């Protein structure tokens, strides 16, 4: 039985995909810079062949736009190597803001690279992860009681990473998802104020969202050691939320899985029960 390779296999989506596939009886190989089954670095081609040995399907993460001057380069080389090594299916985790007519977005070129690599492909375009509040960017702010972001009253249809993982696992193992692009969101859009209110009720904590100016946000990020390019990129994404430039609610989860996307309330209840904000 061929293996399924999960790049970023220790990350928010990767470890969830690996867990699902393993539970379903598939052979899985996780790959990351550290902590995974094999060491892998998209910028180091010498790490690709060991990861690809005996692999039939691959889950690929979009490159870090804050540190890659040409985000297509590593993906182009890797997916070409993957197809040459016998990989038949590639699933790409892309981004939510890639419009079909938006040729200026570098992720559009990354997606096209995957579509033309010679293997079957599926593109996933998720919105902001709900788990950003419980596992990554905003968890410490939730614990501190104040989430200060330049988002105003902008709304986001936060998507549960469990839904992303379930769609990815299906795409990696079922040919019916070949050639599909799925926009993955939650079932309704929330402001950040509404989101932290839900988290507060689920966790029993007092939490507030405070709108701040982009430059103040960038200064805070720089003080925490975030590189300036990354801080400005993130600020721009958050300001886009404030300005209402999000993509809105989509039905990609239901298209792929035949069920509605999980609600933010369900995410918050589960995260609180697991001790995310204890």
PDB file of C-alpha atoms in Angstrom:
ATOM      1  CA  UNK A   1       0.000   0.000   0.000  1.00  0.00           C
ATOM      2  CA  UNK A   2       1.406   3.384  -1.017  1.00  0.00           C
ATOM      3  CA  UNK A   3       1.862   6.038   1.617  1.00  0.00           C
ATOM      4  CA  UNK A   4       0.214   9.437   1.875  1.00  0.00           C
ATOM      5  CA  UNK A   5       2.705  12.222   2.524  1.00  0.00           C
ATOM      6  CA  UNK A   6       1.550  15.093   4.737  1.00  0.00           C
ATOM      7  CA  UNK A   7       3.775  18.159   4.471  1.00  0.00           C
ATOM      8  CA  UNK A   8       3.573  20.282   7.595  1.00  0.00           C
ATOM      9  CA  UNK A   9       2.529  17.098   9.342  1.00  0.00           C
ATOM     10  CA  UNK A  10       2.945  18.573  12.817  1.00  0.00           C
ATOM     11  CA  UNK A  11       0.928  21.727  12.091  1.00  0.00           C
ATOM     12  CA  UNK A  12      -2.658  22.782  12.640  1.00  0.00           C
ATOM     13  CA  UNK A  13      -4.101  20.982   9.629  1.00  0.00           C
ATOM     14  CA  UNK A  14      -1.356  18.444   8.980  1.00  0.00           C
ATOM     15  CA  UNK A  15      -1.559  16.606  12.281  1.00  0.00           C
ATOM     16  CA  UNK A  16      -5.347  16.436  12.037  1.00  0.00           C
ATOM     17  CA  UNK A  17      -5.176  14.994   8.527  1.00  0.00           C
ATOM     18  CA  UNK A  18      -2.571  12.450   9.601  1.00  0.00           C
ATOM     19  CA  UNK A  19      -4.704  11.396  12.568  1.00  0.00           C
ATOM     20  CA  UNK A  20      -7.791  10.907  10.401  1.00  0.00           C
ATOM     21  CA  UNK A  21      -6.011   8.955   7.709  1.00  0.00           C
ATOM     22  CA  UNK A  22      -4.191   6.728  10.185  1.00  0.00           C
ATOM     23  CA  UNK A  23      -7.447   5.954  11.991  1.00  0.00           C
ATOM     24  CA  UNK A  24      -8.980   4.976   8.630  1.00  0.00           C
ATOM     25  CA  UNK A  25      -6.175   2.476   8.014  1.00  0.00           C
ATOM     26  CA  UNK A  26      -4.047   4.426   5.535  1.00  0.00           C
ATOM     27  CA  UNK A  27      -0.270   4.445   5.650  1.00  0.00           C
ATOM     28  CA  UNK A  28       0.828   7.983   6.450  1.00  0.00           C
ATOM     29  CA  UNK A  29       4.185   9.747   6.454  1.00  0.00           C
ATOM     30  CA  UNK A  30       4.412  13.155   8.092  1.00  0.00           C
ATOM     31  CA  UNK A  31       7.094  15.592   6.983  1.00  0.00           C
ATOM     32  CA  UNK A  32       8.318  18.807   8.569  1.00  0.00           C
ATOM     33  CA  UNK A  33      11.498  20.612   9.565  1.00  0.00           C
ATOM     34  CA  UNK A  34      11.315  18.878  12.932  1.00  0.00           C
ATOM     35  CA  UNK A  35       9.150  16.518  14.947  1.00  0.00           C
ATOM     36  CA  UNK A  36       7.729  14.538  12.009  1.00  0.00           C
ATOM     37  CA  UNK A  37       8.428  11.101  10.514  1.00  0.00           C
ATOM     38  CA  UNK A  38      10.927  12.598   8.072  1.00  0.00           C
ATOM     39  CA  UNK A  39      12.725  15.908   7.950  1.00  0.00           C
ATOM     40  CA  UNK A  40      11.519  18.054   5.053  1.00  0.00           C
ATOM     41  CA  UNK A  41      12.232  21.573   3.871  1.00  0.00           C
ATOM     42  CA  UNK A  42      10.609  22.921   0.706  1.00  0.00           C
ATOM     43  CA  UNK A  43      13.664  25.136   0.197  1.00  0.00           C
ATOM     44  CA  UNK A  44      16.072  22.163   0.382  1.00  0.00           C
ATOM     45  CA  UNK A  45      15.542  19.804  -2.579  1.00  0.00           C
ATOM     46  CA  UNK A  46      17.845  17.206  -1.036  1.00  0.00           C
ATOM     47  CA  UNK A  47      15.106  16.517   1.526  1.00  0.00           C
ATOM     48  CA  UNK A  48      12.450  15.748  -1.083  1.00  0.00           C
ATOM     49  CA  UNK A  49      13.386  12.259  -2.345  1.00  0.00           C
ATOM     50  CA  UNK A  50      13.385  10.510   1.071  1.00  0.00           C
ATOM     51  CA  UNK A  51       9.990  12.034   1.829  1.00  0.00           C
ATOM     52  CA  UNK A  52       8.522  10.963  -1.541  1.00  0.00           C
ATOM     53  CA  UNK A  53       9.700   7.353  -1.544  1.00  0.00           C
ATOM     54  CA  UNK A  54       6.722   5.017  -1.937  1.00  0.00           C
ATOM     55  CA  UNK A  55       4.193   7.876  -1.849  1.00  0.00           C
ATOM     56  CA  UNK A  56       1.003   7.981  -3.937  1.00  0.00           C
ATOM     57  CA  UNK A  57      -0.626  11.180  -2.672  1.00  0.00           C
ATOM     58  CA  UNK A  58       0.716  14.410  -1.147  1.00  0.00           C
ATOM     59  CA  UNK A  59      -0.743  17.212   0.949  1.00  0.00           C
ATOM     60  CA  UNK A  60       1.092  20.471   0.194  1.00  0.00           C
ATOM     61  CA  UNK A  61       0.939  23.731   2.155  1.00  0.00           C
ATOM     62  CA  UNK A  62       1.077  27.129   0.509  1.00  0.00           C
ATOM     63  CA  UNK A  63       4.525  28.732   0.942  1.00  0.00           C
ATOM     64  CA  UNK A  64       5.088  31.387   3.578  1.00  0.00           C
ATOM     65  CA  UNK A  65       4.340  34.560   1.655  1.00  0.00           C
ATOM     66  CA  UNK A  66       6.211  36.682   4.199  1.00  0.00           C
ATOM     67  CA  UNK A  67       9.576  35.054   3.526  1.00  0.00           C
ATOM     68  CA  UNK A  68       9.392  33.859  -0.099  1.00  0.00           C
ATOM     69  CA  UNK A  69      10.229  36.366  -2.818  1.00  0.00           C
ATOM     70  CA  UNK A  70       8.987  33.846  -5.405  1.00  0.00           C
ATOM     71  CA  UNK A  71       6.466  31.576  -3.668  1.00  0.00           C
ATOM     72  CA  UNK A  72       6.069  29.464  -6.791  1.00  0.00           C
ATOM     73  CA  UNK A  73       9.664  28.295  -6.946  1.00  0.00           C
ATOM     74  CA  UNK A  74       9.742  25.674  -4.202  1.00  0.00           C
ATOM     75  CA  UNK A  75       6.251  24.374  -4.933  1.00  0.00           C
ATOM     76  CA  UNK A  76       6.950  24.134  -8.671  1.00  0.00           C
ATOM     77  CA  UNK A  77      10.101  22.099  -8.122  1.00  0.00           C
ATOM     78  CA  UNK A  78       8.566  19.874  -5.480  1.00  0.00           C
ATOM     79  CA  UNK A  79       5.327  18.968  -7.253  1.00  0.00           C
ATOM     80  CA  UNK A  80       7.269  18.270 -10.446  1.00  0.00           C
ATOM     81  CA  UNK A  81       9.572  15.968  -8.458  1.00  0.00           C
ATOM     82  CA  UNK A  82       6.544  14.370  -6.841  1.00  0.00           C
ATOM     83  CA  UNK A  83       4.871  13.625 -10.184  1.00  0.00           C
ATOM     84  CA  UNK A  84       8.139  12.240 -11.548  1.00  0.00           C
ATOM     85  CA  UNK A  85       8.416   9.993  -8.474  1.00  0.00           C
ATOM     86  CA  UNK A  86       4.999   8.473  -9.171  1.00  0.00           C
ATOM     87  CA  UNK A  87       2.727  10.605  -7.001  1.00  0.00           C
ATOM     88  CA  UNK A  88      -0.735  10.488  -8.580  1.00  0.00           C
ATOM     89  CA  UNK A  89      -2.637  12.989  -6.409  1.00  0.00           C
ATOM     90  CA  UNK A  90      -1.743  16.401  -4.946  1.00  0.00           C
ATOM     91  CA  UNK A  91      -3.901  18.400  -2.536  1.00  0.00           C
ATOM     92  CA  UNK A  92      -2.860  22.029  -2.006  1.00  0.00           C
ATOM     93  CA  UNK A  93      -3.851  24.137   0.995  1.00  0.00           C
ATOM     94  CA  UNK A  94      -4.035  27.571  -0.626  1.00  0.00           C
ATOM     95  CA  UNK A  95      -5.556  30.821   0.694  1.00  0.00           C
ATOM     96  CA  UNK A  96      -9.004  32.347   0.912  1.00  0.00           C
ATOM     97  CA  UNK A  97      -8.353  35.493  -1.134  1.00  0.00           C
ATOM     98  CA  UNK A  98      -7.451  33.898  -4.461  1.00  0.00           C
ATOM     99  CA  UNK A  99     -10.005  35.125  -6.977  1.00  0.00           C
ATOM    100  CA  UNK A 100     -10.444  33.287 -10.248  1.00  0.00           C
ATOM    101  CA  UNK A 101      -9.709  36.500 -12.177  1.00  0.00           C
ATOM    102  CA  UNK A 102      -7.036  37.837  -9.799  1.00  0.00           C
ATOM    103  CA  UNK A 103      -3.777  37.178 -11.628  1.00  0.00           C
ATOM    104  CA  UNK A 104      -1.901  39.599  -9.339  1.00  0.00           C
ATOM    105  CA  UNK A 105      -2.148  37.298  -6.311  1.00  0.00           C
ATOM    106  CA  UNK A 106       1.025  35.148  -6.146  1.00  0.00           C
ATOM    107  CA  UNK A 107      -0.999  32.256  -4.734  1.00  0.00           C
ATOM    108  CA  UNK A 108      -2.854  32.113  -8.062  1.00  0.00           C
ATOM    109  CA  UNK A 109       0.447  31.142  -9.679  1.00  0.00           C
ATOM    110  CA  UNK A 110       1.114  28.572  -6.961  1.00  0.00           C
ATOM    111  CA  UNK A 111      -2.273  27.007  -7.633  1.00  0.00           C
ATOM    112  CA  UNK A 112      -1.606  26.928 -11.379  1.00  0.00           C
ATOM    113  CA  UNK A 113       1.699  25.196 -10.698  1.00  0.00           C
ATOM    114  CA  UNK A 114      -0.161  22.417  -8.905  1.00  0.00           C
ATOM    115  CA  UNK A 115      -2.852  22.184 -11.593  1.00  0.00           C
ATOM    116  CA  UNK A 116      -0.233  21.637 -14.290  1.00  0.00           C
ATOM    117  CA  UNK A 117       2.147  19.312 -12.429  1.00  0.00           C
ATOM    118  CA  UNK A 118       0.903  16.146 -14.150  1.00  0.00           C
ATOM    119  CA  UNK A 119      -0.890  14.621 -11.157  1.00  0.00           C
ATOM    120  CA  UNK A 120      -4.541  14.758 -10.148  1.00  0.00           C
ATOM    121  CA  UNK A 121      -5.125  17.831  -8.001  1.00  0.00           C
ATOM    122  CA  UNK A 122      -7.499  19.405  -5.510  1.00  0.00           C
ATOM    123  CA  UNK A 123      -7.227  23.004  -4.264  1.00  0.00           C
ATOM    124  CA  UNK A 124      -8.464  24.002  -0.798  1.00  0.00           C
ATOM    125  CA  UNK A 125      -9.043  27.708  -0.102  1.00  0.00           C
ATOM    126  CA  UNK A 126      -9.810  28.093   3.615  1.00  0.00           C
ATOM    127  CA  UNK A 127     -10.718  31.307   5.405  1.00  0.00           C
ATOM    128  CA  UNK A 128      -9.187  32.262   8.784  1.00  0.00           C
ATOM    129  CA  UNK A 129      -8.842  29.209  11.047  1.00  0.00           C
ATOM    130  CA  UNK A 130     -10.982  29.132  14.192  1.00  0.00           C
ATOM    131  CA  UNK A 131      -7.950  27.519  15.847  1.00  0.00           C
ATOM    132  CA  UNK A 132      -6.068  30.812  15.550  1.00  0.00           C
ATOM    133  CA  UNK A 133      -7.914  31.684  18.771  1.00  0.00           C
ATOM    134  CA  UNK A 134      -7.061  28.448  20.587  1.00  0.00           C
ATOM    135  CA  UNK A 135      -3.695  27.256  19.290  1.00  0.00           C
ATOM    136  CA  UNK A 136      -1.727  29.906  17.454  1.00  0.00           C
ATOM    137  CA  UNK A 137      -1.781  33.654  16.798  1.00  0.00           C
ATOM    138  CA  UNK A 138      -4.392  34.897  19.240  1.00  0.00           C
ATOM    139  CA  UNK A 139      -4.429  32.352  22.067  1.00  0.00           C
ATOM    140  CA  UNK A 140      -2.183  34.349  24.432  1.00  0.00           C
ATOM    141  CA  UNK A 141      -4.274  37.478  23.851  1.00  0.00           C
ATOM    142  CA  UNK A 142      -7.402  35.518  24.765  1.00  0.00           C
ATOM    143  CA  UNK A 143      -5.686  34.385  27.956  1.00  0.00           C
ATOM    144  CA  UNK A 144      -4.702  37.999  28.690  1.00  0.00           C
ATOM    145  CA  UNK A 145      -8.322  39.089  28.190  1.00  0.00           C
ATOM    146  CA  UNK A 146      -7.787  41.578  25.330  1.00  0.00           C
ATOM    147  CA  UNK A 147      -7.464  40.828  21.630  1.00  0.00           C
ATOM    148  CA  UNK A 148      -6.201  44.014  19.956  1.00  0.00           C
ATOM    149  CA  UNK A 149      -6.406  43.851  16.162  1.00  0.00           C
ATOM    150  CA  UNK A 150      -7.048  46.378  13.346  1.00  0.00           C
ATOM    151  CA  UNK A 151     -10.233  44.621  12.231  1.00  0.00           C
ATOM    152  CA  UNK A 152     -12.976  47.017  13.335  1.00  0.00           C
ATOM    153  CA  UNK A 153     -16.391  45.457  12.895  1.00  0.00           C
ATOM    154  CA  UNK A 154     -15.287  43.411   9.895  1.00  0.00           C
ATOM    155  CA  UNK A 155     -16.709  39.912   9.701  1.00  0.00           C
ATOM    156  CA  UNK A 156     -14.981  36.583   8.995  1.00  0.00           C
ATOM    157  CA  UNK A 157     -16.560  33.129   8.436  1.00  0.00           C
ATOM    158  CA  UNK A 158     -13.952  31.367  10.612  1.00  0.00           C
ATOM    159  CA  UNK A 159     -13.487  27.750   9.542  1.00  0.00           C
ATOM    160  CA  UNK A 160     -12.738  24.891  11.922  1.00  0.00           C
ATOM    161  CA  UNK A 161      -9.438  23.145  11.112  1.00  0.00           C
ATOM    162  CA  UNK A 162     -11.212  19.839  11.751  1.00  0.00           C
ATOM    163  CA  UNK A 163     -13.390  20.559   8.715  1.00  0.00           C
ATOM    164  CA  UNK A 164     -10.343  21.453   6.625  1.00  0.00           C
ATOM    165  CA  UNK A 165      -8.659  18.211   7.687  1.00  0.00           C
ATOM    166  CA  UNK A 166     -11.713  16.123   6.850  1.00  0.00           C
ATOM    167  CA  UNK A 167     -11.977  17.668   3.380  1.00  0.00           C
ATOM    168  CA  UNK A 168      -8.236  17.204   2.798  1.00  0.00           C
ATOM    169  CA  UNK A 169      -8.335  13.571   3.917  1.00  0.00           C
ATOM    170  CA  UNK A 170     -11.235  12.918   1.541  1.00  0.00           C
ATOM    171  CA  UNK A 171      -9.431  14.632  -1.345  1.00  0.00           C
ATOM    172  CA  UNK A 172      -6.267  12.618  -0.714  1.00  0.00           C
ATOM    173  CA  UNK A 173      -8.106   9.302  -0.880  1.00  0.00           C
ATOM    174  CA  UNK A 174     -11.101   9.713  -3.214  1.00  0.00           C
ATOM    175  CA  UNK A 175     -10.803  10.468  -6.917  1.00  0.00           C
ATOM    176  CA  UNK A 176     -14.171  12.248  -6.988  1.00  0.00           C
ATOM    177  CA  UNK A 177     -12.478  15.365  -5.589  1.00  0.00           C
ATOM    178  CA  UNK A 178      -9.968  15.513  -8.458  1.00  0.00           C
ATOM    179  CA  UNK A 179     -10.012  18.816 -10.337  1.00  0.00           C
ATOM    180  CA  UNK A 180     -12.086  20.557  -7.667  1.00  0.00           C
ATOM    181  CA  UNK A 181     -11.413  23.860  -5.899  1.00  0.00           C
ATOM    182  CA  UNK A 182     -13.166  24.119  -2.541  1.00  0.00           C
ATOM    183  CA  UNK A 183     -13.710  27.418  -0.713  1.00  0.00           C
ATOM    184  CA  UNK A 184     -13.823  26.412   2.950  1.00  0.00           C
ATOM    185  CA  UNK A 185     -15.534  28.637   5.540  1.00  0.00           C
ATOM    186  CA  UNK A 186     -17.705  28.354   8.588  1.00  0.00           C
ATOM    187  CA  UNK A 187     -21.503  28.574   8.224  1.00  0.00           C
ATOM    188  CA  UNK A 188     -21.716  32.285   9.152  1.00  0.00           C
ATOM    189  CA  UNK A 189     -19.482  35.321   9.390  1.00  0.00           C
ATOM    190  CA  UNK A 190     -18.630  36.820  12.779  1.00  0.00           C
ATOM    191  CA  UNK A 191     -16.919  40.004  13.887  1.00  0.00           C
ATOM    192  CA  UNK A 192     -13.900  39.504  16.134  1.00  0.00           C
ATOM    193  CA  UNK A 193     -15.971  40.988  18.946  1.00  0.00           C
ATOM    194  CA  UNK A 194     -18.660  38.353  18.433  1.00  0.00           C
ATOM    195  CA  UNK A 195     -16.028  35.619  18.248  1.00  0.00           C
ATOM    196  CA  UNK A 196     -14.389  36.542  21.551  1.00  0.00           C
ATOM    197  CA  UNK A 197     -17.815  36.851  23.202  1.00  0.00           C
ATOM    198  CA  UNK A 198     -18.537  33.255  22.188  1.00  0.00           C
ATOM    199  CA  UNK A 199     -15.143  32.182  23.500  1.00  0.00           C
ATOM    200  CA  UNK A 200     -15.783  34.038  26.748  1.00  0.00           C
ATOM    201  CA  UNK A 201     -19.079  32.243  27.299  1.00  0.00           C
ATOM    202  CA  UNK A 202     -17.552  28.844  26.466  1.00  0.00           C
ATOM    203  CA  UNK A 203     -14.461  29.323  28.644  1.00  0.00           C
ATOM    204  CA  UNK A 204     -15.877  31.391  31.483  1.00  0.00           C
ATOM    205  CA  UNK A 205     -13.290  34.109  30.835  1.00  0.00           C
ATOM    206  CA  UNK A 206     -13.694  37.851  30.418  1.00  0.00           C
ATOM    207  CA  UNK A 207     -12.439  38.607  26.910  1.00  0.00           C
ATOM    208  CA  UNK A 208     -12.764  41.719  24.756  1.00  0.00           C
ATOM    209  CA  UNK A 209     -11.773  42.740  21.264  1.00  0.00           C
ATOM    210  CA  UNK A 210     -10.197  46.200  20.851  1.00  0.00           C
ATOM    211  CA  UNK A 211      -9.840  47.810  17.449  1.00  0.00           C
ATOM    212  CA  UNK A 212      -6.431  49.435  16.951  1.00  0.00           C
ATOM    213  CA  UNK A 213      -4.727  51.191  14.062  1.00  0.00           C
ATOM    214  CA  UNK A 214      -2.562  49.126  11.704  1.00  0.00           C
ATOM    215  CA  UNK A 215       0.678  50.907  12.612  1.00  0.00           C
ATOM    216  CA  UNK A 216       0.065  50.282  16.308  1.00  0.00           C
ATOM    217  CA  UNK A 217      -0.509  46.607  15.531  1.00  0.00           C
ATOM    218  CA  UNK A 218       2.720  46.485  13.530  1.00  0.00           C
ATOM    219  CA  UNK A 219       4.662  48.098  16.414  1.00  0.00           C
ATOM    220  CA  UNK A 220       3.321  45.460  18.800  1.00  0.00           C
ATOM    221  CA  UNK A 221       4.341  42.695  16.401  1.00  0.00           C
ATOM    222  CA  UNK A 222       7.844  44.106  15.979  1.00  0.00           C
ATOM    223  CA  UNK A 223       8.217  44.335  19.768  1.00  0.00           C
ATOM    224  CA  UNK A 224       7.426  40.613  19.944  1.00  0.00           C
ATOM    225  CA  UNK A 225      10.194  39.839  17.459  1.00  0.00           C
ATOM    226  CA  UNK A 226       8.032  39.350  14.364  1.00  0.00           C
ATOM    227  CA  UNK A 227       9.929  40.301  11.168  1.00  0.00           C
ATOM    228  CA  UNK A 228       8.680  43.569   9.692  1.00  0.00           C
ATOM    229  CA  UNK A 229       7.667  42.038   6.361  1.00  0.00           C
ATOM    230  CA  UNK A 230       5.561  39.417   8.135  1.00  0.00           C
ATOM    231  CA  UNK A 231       4.027  42.014  10.474  1.00  0.00           C
ATOM    232  CA  UNK A 232       3.002  44.265   7.599  1.00  0.00           C
ATOM    233  CA  UNK A 233       1.598  41.335   5.619  1.00  0.00           C
ATOM    234  CA  UNK A 234      -0.541  40.253   8.571  1.00  0.00           C
ATOM    235  CA  UNK A 235      -1.661  43.836   9.201  1.00  0.00           C
ATOM    236  CA  UNK A 236      -2.779  44.096   5.591  1.00  0.00           C
ATOM    237  CA  UNK A 237      -4.825  40.917   5.879  1.00  0.00           C
ATOM    238  CA  UNK A 238      -6.515  42.181   9.037  1.00  0.00           C
ATOM    239  CA  UNK A 239      -7.249  45.596   7.526  1.00  0.00           C
ATOM    240  CA  UNK A 240      -8.870  43.784   4.603  1.00  0.00           C
ATOM    241  CA  UNK A 241     -11.254  42.271   7.156  1.00  0.00           C
ATOM    242  CA  UNK A 242     -11.989  45.739   8.568  1.00  0.00           C
ATOM    243  CA  UNK A 243     -12.682  47.043   5.051  1.00  0.00           C
ATOM    244  CA  UNK A 244     -15.078  44.222   4.223  1.00  0.00           C
ATOM    245  CA  UNK A 245     -12.862  42.718   1.547  1.00  0.00           C
ATOM    246  CA  UNK A 246     -13.339  39.126   2.697  1.00  0.00           C
ATOM    247  CA  UNK A 247     -14.767  36.424   0.457  1.00  0.00           C
ATOM    248  CA  UNK A 248     -17.893  35.766   2.526  1.00  0.00           C
ATOM    249  CA  UNK A 249     -19.542  32.505   3.490  1.00  0.00           C
ATOM    250  CA  UNK A 250     -19.002  29.610   1.062  1.00  0.00           C
ATOM    251  CA  UNK A 251     -20.382  26.087   0.946  1.00  0.00           C
ATOM    252  CA  UNK A 252     -17.174  24.214   0.131  1.00  0.00           C
ATOM    253  CA  UNK A 253     -17.325  22.041   3.253  1.00  0.00           C
ATOM    254  CA  UNK A 254     -20.833  20.872   2.387  1.00  0.00           C
ATOM    255  CA  UNK A 255     -19.883  20.386  -1.284  1.00  0.00           C
ATOM    256  CA  UNK A 256     -17.011  18.115  -0.303  1.00  0.00           C
ATOM    257  CA  UNK A 257     -18.497  16.279   2.680  1.00  0.00           C
ATOM    258  CA  UNK A 258     -22.258  16.435   2.259  1.00  0.00           C
ATOM    259  CA  UNK A 259     -22.785  18.110   5.624  1.00  0.00           C
ATOM    260  CA  UNK A 260     -22.718  21.692   6.900  1.00  0.00           C
ATOM    261  CA  UNK A 261     -19.549  23.254   8.230  1.00  0.00           C
ATOM    262  CA  UNK A 262     -19.107  23.236  12.006  1.00  0.00           C
ATOM    263  CA  UNK A 263     -20.198  26.344  13.844  1.00  0.00           C
ATOM    264  CA  UNK A 264     -17.864  28.621  15.757  1.00  0.00           C
ATOM    265  CA  UNK A 265     -19.885  27.836  18.892  1.00  0.00           C
ATOM    266  CA  UNK A 266     -19.127  24.120  18.469  1.00  0.00           C
ATOM    267  CA  UNK A 267     -15.432  24.886  17.996  1.00  0.00           C
ATOM    268  CA  UNK A 268     -15.309  27.103  21.098  1.00  0.00           C
ATOM    269  CA  UNK A 269     -17.111  24.557  23.272  1.00  0.00           C
ATOM    270  CA  UNK A 270     -14.758  21.777  22.209  1.00  0.00           C
ATOM    271  CA  UNK A 271     -11.637  23.922  22.605  1.00  0.00           C
ATOM    272  CA  UNK A 272     -12.718  25.095  26.044  1.00  0.00           C
ATOM    273  CA  UNK A 273     -13.453  21.532  27.146  1.00  0.00           C
ATOM    274  CA  UNK A 274      -9.975  20.517  25.970  1.00  0.00           C
ATOM    275  CA  UNK A 275      -8.401  23.257  28.122  1.00  0.00           C
ATOM    276  CA  UNK A 276      -7.305  25.595  25.348  1.00  0.00           C
ATOM    277  CA  UNK A 277      -7.948  28.660  27.519  1.00  0.00           C
ATOM    278  CA  UNK A 278      -7.405  27.162  30.986  1.00  0.00           C
TER     279      UNK A 278
END
